[in-house]
Amino acid sequence: MANVAVLGYGVVGSGVVEVLKENSVSISRKAGEEIRVKKILDIRDFPDSPDRDLITHNPDDVFEDDSINIVVETIGGVGIAHEYTRRAFLKGKHVVTSNKELVATHGPELMKLAKECGVNYLFEASVGGGIPIIRPLNQCLAANEIVGITGILNGTTNYILTQMKREGKNFDEALKSAQQNGYAEANPAADIEGHDACRKIAILSSIAYNEFVDSKNIYTEGISNITLADMEYAEAMNSVIKLLAISKKVGDKIFARVSPAIISKNHPVANVEDVFNAIIVKGNAIGDAMFYGKGAGKLPTASAVVADVIDIVRHIDSNGRTVWKRKDYNNIIDINESTTRFFIRVSANNSEEAENYIKQVFGDVEFIKAARDSYKDEVAFVTAKAKEGELVSKKESLKASASINDIISVIRVEEE
Ligand code: HSE
């Protein structure tokens, strides 16, 4: 019998207990032995929960109990979750987690410690919720040189963008609904400002390129400035707006970025809506492989956690998963050195003069006409591909023009 302790009885933790109980017969058959939850560690009481008898507030009940061999960490964050993960390893316990912040921040050290302690640290649920992506990248696609990854990696923001586009809902209503469904982070700023997607692309890139990709060095921009008007312009371009996480191997460096992007409706992730995530992995042998499914929520995420628990029980005596090496230099390409196309909207007091001025500053541009008359005092255009670093001075030039009042939006246009 394998005994599991669950740390943190929140949305995901309670989902893990539910899945382990609900599917216990088939899970035990697949694992080769019975798996039961022996303890749940949380600072809160849950008097109405069917699992109330398993709740403890005392960490020793988990770490000093030698019969508990697997710890599921669903606390989140890099505080106590970090301390408990280390303590579990040092006590010879395997750890399974959905905590992307911890993996993205302390992954190399924790993997090293797990290896030294002869245990495993598995985190399938940290990226893509219920979508199998960590194991496919680590194992099934291991024969490939991974060239690039493009993904919608945050369910909350994809849900918000979908609600805005489909229902014309405002941002706050859509966010509230995502929180009620258990999709959002405890602090939803991590979703909205792109940090959650950033941690996830950092984890996927670390596996794909076999070196630690530090999320701190990845350019990250969220969706809080995206408006319904931007979406109407995207529609006029036969496109949609998505929060895209991208990484590519470029020589011995890595390009990585999280930002809203205008993508054609023909792009493979354009129709990925609501809480769904999609990840396209480009390998030199497989070509493009796409992974799609529910990227957030209680049971989808619990499904991935429990799969890791089963994997550990099946291979209880083996460890030796990879350890990400930290480079002694910044392996991420400076965003200013990368090239992209931009969609830019300005308010203008004289459209014709503004268009002429824009052509002087940006050269060859494509002007976009929105469908509605209410945008008649605006000029919108898409630039040719140019270095990101040049944008700052070009924006200053736009502001200096007498025909242009203000810059309203700047959104990247992504082609692949
Ligand atoms: N807040 C995350 C999301 C949860 O919305 O994708 C899953 O990691």
Tab-separated table of C-alpha atoms and ligand atoms in Angstrom:
chain	number	residue	atom	x	y	z
A	1	MET	CA	0.000	0.000	0.000
A	2	ALA	CA	1.194	3.514	-0.895
A	3	ASN	CA	0.325	6.241	1.601
A	4	VAL	CA	-0.118	9.780	0.375
A	5	ALA	CA	-0.196	13.033	2.327
A	6	VAL	CA	-1.782	16.055	0.694
A	7	LEU	CA	-0.397	19.453	1.705
A	8	GLY	CA	-3.002	22.163	1.146
A	9	TYR	CA	-6.693	21.320	0.903
A	10	GLY	CA	-7.653	24.064	-1.541
A	11	VAL	CA	-9.142	23.704	-5.022
A	12	VAL	CA	-6.491	21.321	-6.379
A	13	GLY	CA	-5.691	19.504	-3.115
A	14	SER	CA	-9.330	18.640	-2.460
A	15	GLY	CA	-9.624	17.569	-6.112
A	16	VAL	CA	-6.690	15.187	-5.655
A	17	VAL	CA	-8.352	13.560	-2.632
A	18	GLU	CA	-11.636	13.342	-4.554
A	19	VAL	CA	-10.059	11.696	-7.627
A	20	LEU	CA	-8.026	9.250	-5.512
A	21	LYS	CA	-11.196	8.205	-3.656
A	22	GLU	CA	-13.608	8.267	-6.610
A	23	ASN	CA	-11.368	6.231	-8.935
A	24	SER	CA	-9.638	4.180	-6.241
A	25	VAL	CA	-10.328	0.764	-7.763
A	26	SER	CA	-9.028	1.558	-11.241
A	27	ILE	CA	-6.151	3.644	-9.842
A	28	SER	CA	-5.008	0.796	-7.588
A	29	ARG	CA	-5.234	-1.638	-10.493
A	30	LYS	CA	-3.117	0.625	-12.702
A	31	ALA	CA	-0.611	1.373	-9.949
A	32	GLY	CA	-0.278	-2.267	-8.924
A	33	GLU	CA	-1.122	-1.535	-5.304
A	34	GLU	CA	-3.604	0.387	-3.232
A	35	ILE	CA	-3.057	4.149	-2.930
A	36	ARG	CA	-4.732	5.898	-0.021
A	37	VAL	CA	-4.677	9.399	1.410
A	38	LYS	CA	-3.425	9.092	4.981
A	39	LYS	CA	-3.177	12.742	6.004
A	40	ILE	CA	-4.166	16.193	4.768
A	41	LEU	CA	-2.115	19.070	6.140
A	42	ASP	CA	-3.798	22.475	6.204
A	43	ILE	CA	-3.941	25.348	8.648
A	44	ARG	CA	-7.714	25.533	8.231
A	45	ASP	CA	-10.462	23.300	9.643
A	46	PHE	CA	-12.997	21.760	7.297
A	47	PRO	CA	-15.778	20.589	9.638
A	48	ASP	CA	-18.209	19.912	6.766
A	49	SER	CA	-15.780	18.034	4.561
A	50	PRO	CA	-16.059	14.255	4.173
A	51	ASP	CA	-12.248	14.244	4.618
A	52	ARG	CA	-12.303	16.135	7.946
A	53	ASP	CA	-10.884	13.171	9.897
A	54	LEU	CA	-7.745	13.196	7.744
A	55	ILE	CA	-6.987	16.878	8.380
A	56	THR	CA	-4.042	17.736	10.591
A	57	HIS	CA	-2.443	21.069	11.439
A	58	ASN	CA	0.778	19.441	12.587
A	59	PRO	CA	3.472	18.966	9.876
A	60	ASP	CA	5.138	16.243	11.994
A	61	ASP	CA	2.095	14.031	11.358
A	62	VAL	CA	3.234	13.981	7.732
A	63	PHE	CA	7.012	14.248	7.801
A	64	GLU	CA	7.682	12.046	10.838
A	65	ASP	CA	5.337	9.300	9.614
A	66	ASP	CA	7.560	6.779	7.798
A	67	SER	CA	4.573	5.011	6.292
A	68	ILE	CA	3.811	8.102	4.159
A	69	ASN	CA	5.961	7.734	1.071
A	70	ILE	CA	4.414	10.296	-1.300
A	71	VAL	CA	3.652	13.929	-0.558
A	72	VAL	CA	1.357	15.953	-2.812
A	73	GLU	CA	2.169	19.654	-2.495
A	74	THR	CA	-0.786	21.798	-3.564
A	75	ILE	CA	-0.134	24.756	-1.279
A	76	GLY	CA	1.320	26.984	-3.989
A	77	GLY	CA	3.832	29.811	-3.747
A	78	VAL	CA	7.485	29.715	-2.787
A	79	GLY	CA	7.225	30.066	0.995
A	80	ILE	CA	6.132	27.177	3.186
A	81	ALA	CA	5.654	24.994	0.081
A	82	HIS	CA	9.402	25.246	-0.542
A	83	GLU	CA	10.284	24.353	3.042
A	84	TYR	CA	7.904	21.370	3.092
A	85	THR	CA	9.145	20.085	-0.266
A	86	ARG	CA	12.743	20.049	0.988
A	87	ARG	CA	11.684	18.452	4.256
A	88	ALA	CA	9.824	15.713	2.380
A	89	PHE	CA	12.890	14.906	0.240
A	90	LEU	CA	15.167	14.817	3.279
A	91	LYS	CA	12.757	12.359	4.887
A	92	GLY	CA	12.931	10.139	1.777
A	93	LYS	CA	9.458	11.019	0.477
A	94	HIS	CA	8.614	11.577	-3.191
A	95	VAL	CA	6.879	14.855	-4.000
A	96	VAL	CA	4.236	15.561	-6.626
A	97	THR	CA	3.166	19.155	-7.201
A	98	SER	CA	1.030	21.508	-9.257
A	99	ASN	CA	3.075	24.465	-7.993
A	100	LYS	CA	4.534	26.115	-11.099
A	101	GLU	CA	5.892	29.081	-9.164
A	102	LEU	CA	8.035	26.811	-7.014
A	103	VAL	CA	9.230	24.680	-9.942
A	104	ALA	CA	9.975	27.755	-12.080
A	105	THR	CA	11.838	29.495	-9.239
A	106	HIS	CA	13.669	26.700	-7.376
A	107	GLY	CA	13.408	23.805	-9.854
A	108	PRO	CA	17.157	23.171	-10.335
A	109	GLU	CA	17.934	23.028	-6.604
A	110	LEU	CA	14.870	20.957	-5.733
A	111	MET	CA	15.532	18.444	-8.503
A	112	LYS	CA	19.129	18.125	-7.374
A	113	LEU	CA	18.081	17.546	-3.778
A	114	ALA	CA	15.458	14.991	-4.834
A	115	LYS	CA	18.108	13.115	-6.787
A	116	GLU	CA	20.537	13.181	-3.874
A	117	CYS	CA	17.796	11.858	-1.585
A	118	GLY	CA	16.880	9.093	-4.064
A	119	VAL	CA	13.320	10.310	-4.589
A	120	ASN	CA	11.297	11.894	-7.386
A	121	TYR	CA	9.943	15.387	-7.888
A	122	LEU	CA	7.133	15.292	-10.449
A	123	PHE	CA	5.118	18.274	-11.657
A	124	GLU	CA	2.945	17.305	-14.630
A	125	ALA	CA	0.110	19.472	-13.229
A	126	SER	CA	2.251	22.603	-13.145
A	127	VAL	CA	1.672	23.307	-16.850
A	128	GLY	CA	-1.521	22.907	-18.853
A	129	GLY	CA	-3.710	21.662	-15.978
A	130	GLY	CA	-5.022	18.294	-17.129
A	131	ILE	CA	-3.120	18.236	-20.437
A	132	PRO	CA	-0.262	15.734	-20.585
A	133	ILE	CA	2.690	17.897	-21.648
A	134	ILE	CA	5.581	17.530	-19.169
A	135	ARG	CA	5.872	13.762	-19.612
A	136	PRO	CA	5.464	13.905	-23.432
A	137	LEU	CA	8.220	16.529	-23.615
A	138	ASN	CA	10.477	14.627	-21.215
A	139	GLN	CA	9.893	11.193	-22.684
A	140	CYS	CA	7.818	10.781	-25.853
A	141	LEU	CA	9.540	13.629	-27.718
A	142	ALA	CA	12.979	13.001	-26.207
A	143	ALA	CA	14.382	11.926	-29.597
A	144	ASN	CA	13.792	15.414	-31.016
A	145	GLU	CA	15.736	18.619	-30.911
A	146	ILE	CA	12.939	20.920	-29.786
A	147	VAL	CA	13.013	24.001	-31.984
A	148	GLY	CA	10.168	25.986	-30.460
A	149	ILE	CA	7.052	26.061	-28.313
A	150	THR	CA	3.965	28.234	-28.770
A	151	GLY	CA	1.121	28.057	-26.313
A	152	ILE	CA	-1.951	29.411	-24.678
A	153	LEU	CA	-0.874	28.497	-21.163
A	154	ASN	CA	-3.238	30.386	-18.907
A	155	GLY	CA	-6.852	29.294	-18.621
A	156	THR	CA	-8.066	32.376	-16.738
A	157	THR	CA	-6.916	34.900	-19.327
A	158	ASN	CA	-8.111	32.751	-22.213
A	159	TYR	CA	-11.491	32.532	-20.492
A	160	ILE	CA	-11.578	36.331	-20.028
A	161	LEU	CA	-10.586	37.043	-23.642
A	162	THR	CA	-13.206	34.556	-24.863
A	163	GLN	CA	-15.949	36.119	-22.744
A	164	MET	CA	-15.022	39.598	-23.982
A	165	LYS	CA	-14.993	38.529	-27.632
A	166	ARG	CA	-18.014	36.229	-27.619
A	167	GLU	CA	-20.314	37.912	-25.098
A	168	GLY	CA	-19.000	41.501	-25.149
A	169	LYS	CA	-18.542	41.123	-21.368
A	170	ASN	CA	-16.320	43.469	-19.486
A	171	PHE	CA	-13.048	42.366	-17.989
A	172	ASP	CA	-14.141	42.356	-14.326
A	173	GLU	CA	-17.259	40.219	-14.888
A	174	ALA	CA	-15.267	37.656	-16.834
A	175	LEU	CA	-12.541	37.524	-14.154
A	176	LYS	CA	-15.117	37.011	-11.408
A	177	SER	CA	-16.600	34.106	-13.273
A	178	ALA	CA	-13.102	32.554	-13.738
A	179	GLN	CA	-12.495	32.886	-9.984
A	180	GLN	CA	-15.841	31.280	-9.158
A	181	ASN	CA	-14.894	28.339	-11.375
A	182	GLY	CA	-11.611	27.857	-9.506
A	183	TYR	CA	-9.425	28.737	-12.530
A	184	ALA	CA	-7.686	31.831	-11.208
A	185	GLU	CA	-4.622	32.003	-8.973
A	186	ALA	CA	-5.057	33.100	-5.343
A	187	ASN	CA	-3.812	36.481	-6.555
A	188	PRO	CA	-5.315	36.786	-10.046
A	189	ALA	CA	-2.749	39.432	-10.983
A	190	ALA	CA	-0.439	36.472	-11.655
A	191	ASP	CA	-2.862	35.367	-14.384
A	192	ILE	CA	-3.820	38.761	-15.776
A	193	GLU	CA	-0.306	40.185	-15.895
A	194	GLY	CA	1.076	37.070	-17.572
A	195	HIS	CA	3.319	35.804	-14.728
A	196	ASP	CA	1.579	32.427	-14.529
A	197	ALA	CA	2.017	31.847	-18.283
A	198	CYS	CA	5.619	33.041	-17.945
A	199	ARG	CA	6.409	30.442	-15.271
A	200	LYS	CA	4.820	27.760	-17.432
A	201	ILE	CA	6.748	28.612	-20.612
A	202	ALA	CA	9.910	28.729	-18.448
A	203	ILE	CA	9.213	25.186	-17.204
A	204	LEU	CA	8.432	23.836	-20.689
A	205	SER	CA	11.496	25.553	-22.160
A	206	SER	CA	13.759	24.187	-19.418
A	207	ILE	CA	12.653	20.674	-20.333
A	208	ALA	CA	12.696	21.257	-24.078
A	209	TYR	CA	16.154	22.847	-24.256
A	210	ASN	CA	17.603	20.872	-21.344
A	211	GLU	CA	18.864	23.893	-19.436
A	212	PHE	CA	17.225	26.087	-16.804
A	213	VAL	CA	15.231	28.928	-18.319
A	214	ASP	CA	14.744	31.513	-15.610
A	215	SER	CA	11.277	33.072	-15.716
A	216	LYS	CA	12.725	36.296	-14.296
A	217	ASN	CA	14.496	36.911	-17.608
A	218	ILE	CA	11.447	36.398	-19.827
A	219	TYR	CA	9.693	39.496	-21.206
A	220	THR	CA	6.123	39.350	-19.877
A	221	GLU	CA	3.073	41.438	-20.634
A	222	GLY	CA	-0.513	40.624	-19.593
A	223	ILE	CA	-3.973	41.329	-20.981
A	224	SER	CA	-5.106	44.142	-18.684
A	225	ASN	CA	-4.805	46.748	-21.460
A	226	ILE	CA	-6.757	44.777	-24.078
A	227	THR	CA	-10.121	46.365	-24.903
A	228	LEU	CA	-13.207	45.400	-26.882
A	229	ALA	CA	-12.135	47.989	-29.468
A	230	ASP	CA	-8.811	46.142	-29.962
A	231	MET	CA	-10.823	42.990	-30.523
A	232	GLU	CA	-12.939	44.708	-33.172
A	233	TYR	CA	-9.794	45.747	-35.029
A	234	ALA	CA	-8.492	42.179	-34.777
A	235	GLU	CA	-11.794	41.007	-36.260
A	236	ALA	CA	-11.305	43.462	-39.154
A	237	MET	CA	-7.945	41.724	-39.729
A	238	ASN	CA	-9.690	38.318	-39.751
A	239	SER	CA	-7.757	37.647	-36.538
A	240	VAL	CA	-8.199	37.198	-32.799
A	241	ILE	CA	-6.249	38.305	-29.731
A	242	LYS	CA	-4.695	35.639	-27.491
A	243	LEU	CA	-2.210	35.686	-24.628
A	244	LEU	CA	0.631	33.739	-26.257
A	245	ALA	CA	3.674	32.237	-24.579
A	246	ILE	CA	6.461	31.592	-27.055
A	247	SER	CA	9.954	30.207	-26.873
A	248	LYS	CA	12.466	29.307	-29.571
A	249	LYS	CA	15.985	27.993	-29.594
A	250	VAL	CA	18.236	30.466	-31.431
A	251	GLY	CA	21.834	29.238	-31.607
A	252	ASP	CA	23.051	28.794	-28.039
A	253	LYS	CA	20.427	31.187	-26.682
A	254	ILE	CA	16.678	31.125	-26.199
A	255	PHE	CA	14.050	33.592	-27.289
A	256	ALA	CA	11.068	33.631	-24.917
A	257	ARG	CA	8.163	36.008	-24.528
A	258	VAL	CA	4.668	36.206	-23.009
A	259	SER	CA	2.354	38.856	-24.456
A	260	PRO	CA	-1.016	39.423	-26.057
A	261	ALA	CA	-0.760	38.705	-29.764
A	262	ILE	CA	-3.012	39.220	-32.768
A	263	ILE	CA	-3.122	35.930	-34.657
A	264	SER	CA	-4.947	34.986	-37.840
A	265	LYS	CA	-8.122	32.944	-37.435
A	266	ASN	CA	-6.242	30.262	-39.397
A	267	HIS	CA	-3.593	29.924	-36.673
A	268	PRO	CA	-3.901	26.497	-34.979
A	269	VAL	CA	-4.601	28.065	-31.555
A	270	ALA	CA	-7.031	30.754	-32.761
A	271	ASN	CA	-10.082	28.669	-31.921
A	272	VAL	CA	-8.842	27.560	-28.495
A	273	GLU	CA	-11.398	29.187	-26.227
A	274	ASP	CA	-12.620	29.410	-22.629
A	275	VAL	CA	-10.401	27.724	-20.063
A	276	PHE	CA	-8.772	25.487	-22.664
A	277	ASN	CA	-5.021	25.620	-23.224
A	278	ALA	CA	-3.121	24.524	-26.310
A	279	ILE	CA	0.576	23.946	-26.745
A	280	ILE	CA	2.338	23.480	-30.068
A	281	VAL	CA	5.735	21.828	-29.811
A	282	LYS	CA	7.982	21.961	-32.861
A	283	GLY	CA	10.547	19.162	-33.014
A	284	ASN	CA	13.121	18.471	-35.714
A	285	ALA	CA	11.871	14.907	-36.195
A	286	ILE	CA	8.165	15.087	-35.367
A	287	GLY	CA	7.415	18.494	-36.927
A	288	ASP	CA	4.505	20.114	-35.093
A	289	ALA	CA	2.687	18.304	-32.272
A	290	MET	CA	-0.248	20.011	-30.583
A	291	PHE	CA	-1.557	19.347	-27.062
A	292	TYR	CA	-5.022	20.576	-26.158
A	293	GLY	CA	-7.276	20.343	-23.121
A	294	LYS	CA	-8.546	21.989	-19.973
A	295	GLY	CA	-5.708	24.087	-18.630
A	296	ALA	CA	-7.147	24.889	-15.211
A	297	GLY	CA	-9.783	23.798	-12.744
A	298	LYS	CA	-10.079	21.399	-9.844
A	299	LEU	CA	-10.479	17.987	-11.441
A	300	PRO	CA	-8.429	18.454	-14.642
A	301	THR	CA	-5.455	19.580	-12.540
A	302	ALA	CA	-6.066	16.836	-9.963
A	303	SER	CA	-6.057	14.334	-12.837
A	304	ALA	CA	-2.468	15.308	-13.699
A	305	VAL	CA	-1.343	15.224	-10.045
A	306	VAL	CA	-2.793	11.756	-9.494
A	307	ALA	CA	-1.184	10.478	-12.710
A	308	ASP	CA	2.196	11.475	-11.248
A	309	VAL	CA	1.351	9.699	-7.983
A	310	ILE	CA	0.509	6.541	-9.947
A	311	ASP	CA	3.757	6.854	-11.915
A	312	ILE	CA	5.750	7.015	-8.684
A	313	VAL	CA	3.979	3.979	-7.221
A	314	ARG	CA	4.635	2.000	-10.400
A	315	HIS	CA	8.337	2.868	-10.279
A	316	ILE	CA	8.751	3.318	-6.533
A	317	ASP	CA	12.418	2.320	-6.455
A	318	SER	CA	13.591	4.335	-9.420
A	319	ASN	CA	14.662	7.906	-9.508
A	320	GLY	CA	17.133	9.805	-11.595
A	321	ARG	CA	14.992	12.168	-13.528
A	322	THR	CA	16.859	15.043	-15.134
A	323	VAL	CA	18.229	17.974	-13.182
A	324	TRP	CA	18.102	21.357	-14.932
A	325	LYS	CA	21.500	23.023	-15.069
A	326	ARG	CA	21.702	26.757	-14.444
A	327	LYS	CA	23.853	28.547	-17.035
A	328	ASP	CA	26.402	30.989	-15.671
A	329	TYR	CA	25.187	33.591	-18.189
A	330	ASN	CA	21.743	34.929	-19.121
A	331	ASN	CA	20.634	32.438	-21.785
A	332	ILE	CA	17.581	34.497	-22.803
A	333	ILE	CA	17.824	36.851	-25.788
A	334	ASP	CA	17.150	40.507	-24.919
A	335	ILE	CA	13.611	41.328	-26.109
A	336	ASN	CA	14.943	44.497	-27.764
A	337	GLU	CA	17.061	42.357	-30.092
A	338	SER	CA	14.100	40.328	-31.378
A	339	THR	CA	11.995	41.321	-34.364
A	340	THR	CA	8.229	41.443	-34.627
A	341	ARG	CA	5.300	43.193	-36.323
A	342	PHE	CA	3.175	45.575	-34.280
A	343	PHE	CA	-0.452	46.619	-34.517
A	344	ILE	CA	-0.661	50.269	-33.397
A	345	ARG	CA	-3.733	52.449	-32.812
A	346	VAL	CA	-3.451	56.200	-32.460
A	347	SER	CA	-6.019	58.954	-32.016
A	348	ALA	CA	-5.607	61.581	-34.699
A	349	ASN	CA	-6.964	65.066	-35.288
A	350	ASN	CA	-6.220	64.810	-38.999
A	351	SER	CA	-6.262	61.259	-40.328
A	352	GLU	CA	-4.668	61.997	-43.677
A	353	GLU	CA	-1.743	63.880	-42.150
A	354	ALA	CA	-1.389	61.226	-39.474
A	355	GLU	CA	-1.215	58.460	-42.092
A	356	ASN	CA	1.470	60.331	-44.029
A	357	TYR	CA	3.456	60.896	-40.852
A	358	ILE	CA	3.133	57.238	-39.828
A	359	LYS	CA	4.529	56.205	-43.247
A	360	GLN	CA	7.495	58.522	-42.717
A	361	VAL	CA	8.242	57.003	-39.312
A	362	PHE	CA	7.511	53.325	-39.987
A	363	GLY	CA	7.959	53.029	-43.773
A	364	ASP	CA	5.851	50.308	-45.258
A	365	VAL	CA	2.721	49.835	-43.097
A	366	GLU	CA	-0.714	48.320	-43.620
A	367	PHE	CA	-3.597	50.553	-42.472
A	368	ILE	CA	-6.549	48.808	-40.814
A	369	LYS	CA	-10.091	50.165	-40.958
A	370	ALA	CA	-12.352	49.129	-38.090
A	371	ALA	CA	-15.961	48.357	-38.934
A	372	ARG	CA	-17.580	51.006	-36.743
A	373	ASP	CA	-17.790	54.765	-37.313
A	374	SER	CA	-16.972	55.436	-33.670
A	375	TYR	CA	-13.314	54.885	-34.525
A	376	LYS	CA	-13.220	57.555	-37.222
A	377	ASP	CA	-10.838	59.726	-35.190
A	378	GLU	CA	-8.331	56.908	-35.026
A	379	VAL	CA	-5.652	55.558	-37.323
A	380	ALA	CA	-4.658	51.908	-36.914
A	381	PHE	CA	-1.866	50.148	-38.749
A	382	VAL	CA	0.411	47.120	-38.746
A	383	THR	CA	4.141	47.684	-39.109
A	384	ALA	CA	6.618	45.634	-41.095
A	385	LYS	CA	8.871	43.358	-39.029
A	386	ALA	CA	11.262	45.472	-37.015
A	387	LYS	CA	13.490	45.224	-33.967
A	388	GLU	CA	11.552	45.622	-30.715
A	389	GLY	CA	14.222	48.016	-29.465
A	390	GLU	CA	13.391	50.509	-32.237
A	391	LEU	CA	9.782	50.850	-31.126
A	392	VAL	CA	10.471	53.172	-28.204
A	393	SER	CA	11.970	55.942	-30.345
A	394	LYS	CA	9.343	55.442	-33.059
A	395	LYS	CA	6.583	55.827	-30.490
A	396	GLU	CA	8.213	59.066	-29.311
A	397	SER	CA	8.236	60.303	-32.920
A	398	LEU	CA	4.518	59.530	-33.227
A	399	LYS	CA	3.760	61.494	-30.080
A	400	ALA	CA	5.724	64.455	-31.436
A	401	SER	CA	3.454	64.783	-34.474
A	402	ALA	CA	0.845	67.577	-34.426
A	403	SER	CA	-1.629	65.311	-36.233
A	404	ILE	CA	-1.491	62.539	-33.582
A	405	ASN	CA	-3.000	63.065	-30.125
A	406	ASP	CA	-2.156	59.825	-28.399
A	407	ILE	CA	-1.101	56.212	-28.803
A	408	ILE	CA	-4.041	54.019	-27.766
A	409	SER	CA	-2.774	50.443	-28.215
A	410	VAL	CA	0.298	48.514	-29.220
A	411	ILE	CA	-0.147	44.763	-29.739
A	412	ARG	CA	2.235	42.297	-31.349
A	413	VAL	CA	1.153	40.495	-34.507
A	414	GLU	CA	2.282	36.873	-34.583
A	415	GLU	CA	2.358	34.923	-37.806
A	416	GLU	CA	3.401	31.366	-37.028
B	1	HSE	N1	-4.476	30.140	-12.831
B	1	HSE	C1	-4.059	29.114	-13.703
B	1	HSE	C2	-4.735	29.290	-15.061
B	1	HSE	C3	-4.393	27.779	-13.115
B	1	HSE	O1	-5.707	30.049	-15.117
B	1	HSE	O2	-4.294	28.720	-16.038
B	1	HSE	C4	-3.774	26.621	-13.784
B	1	HSE	O3	-2.375	26.647	-13.725
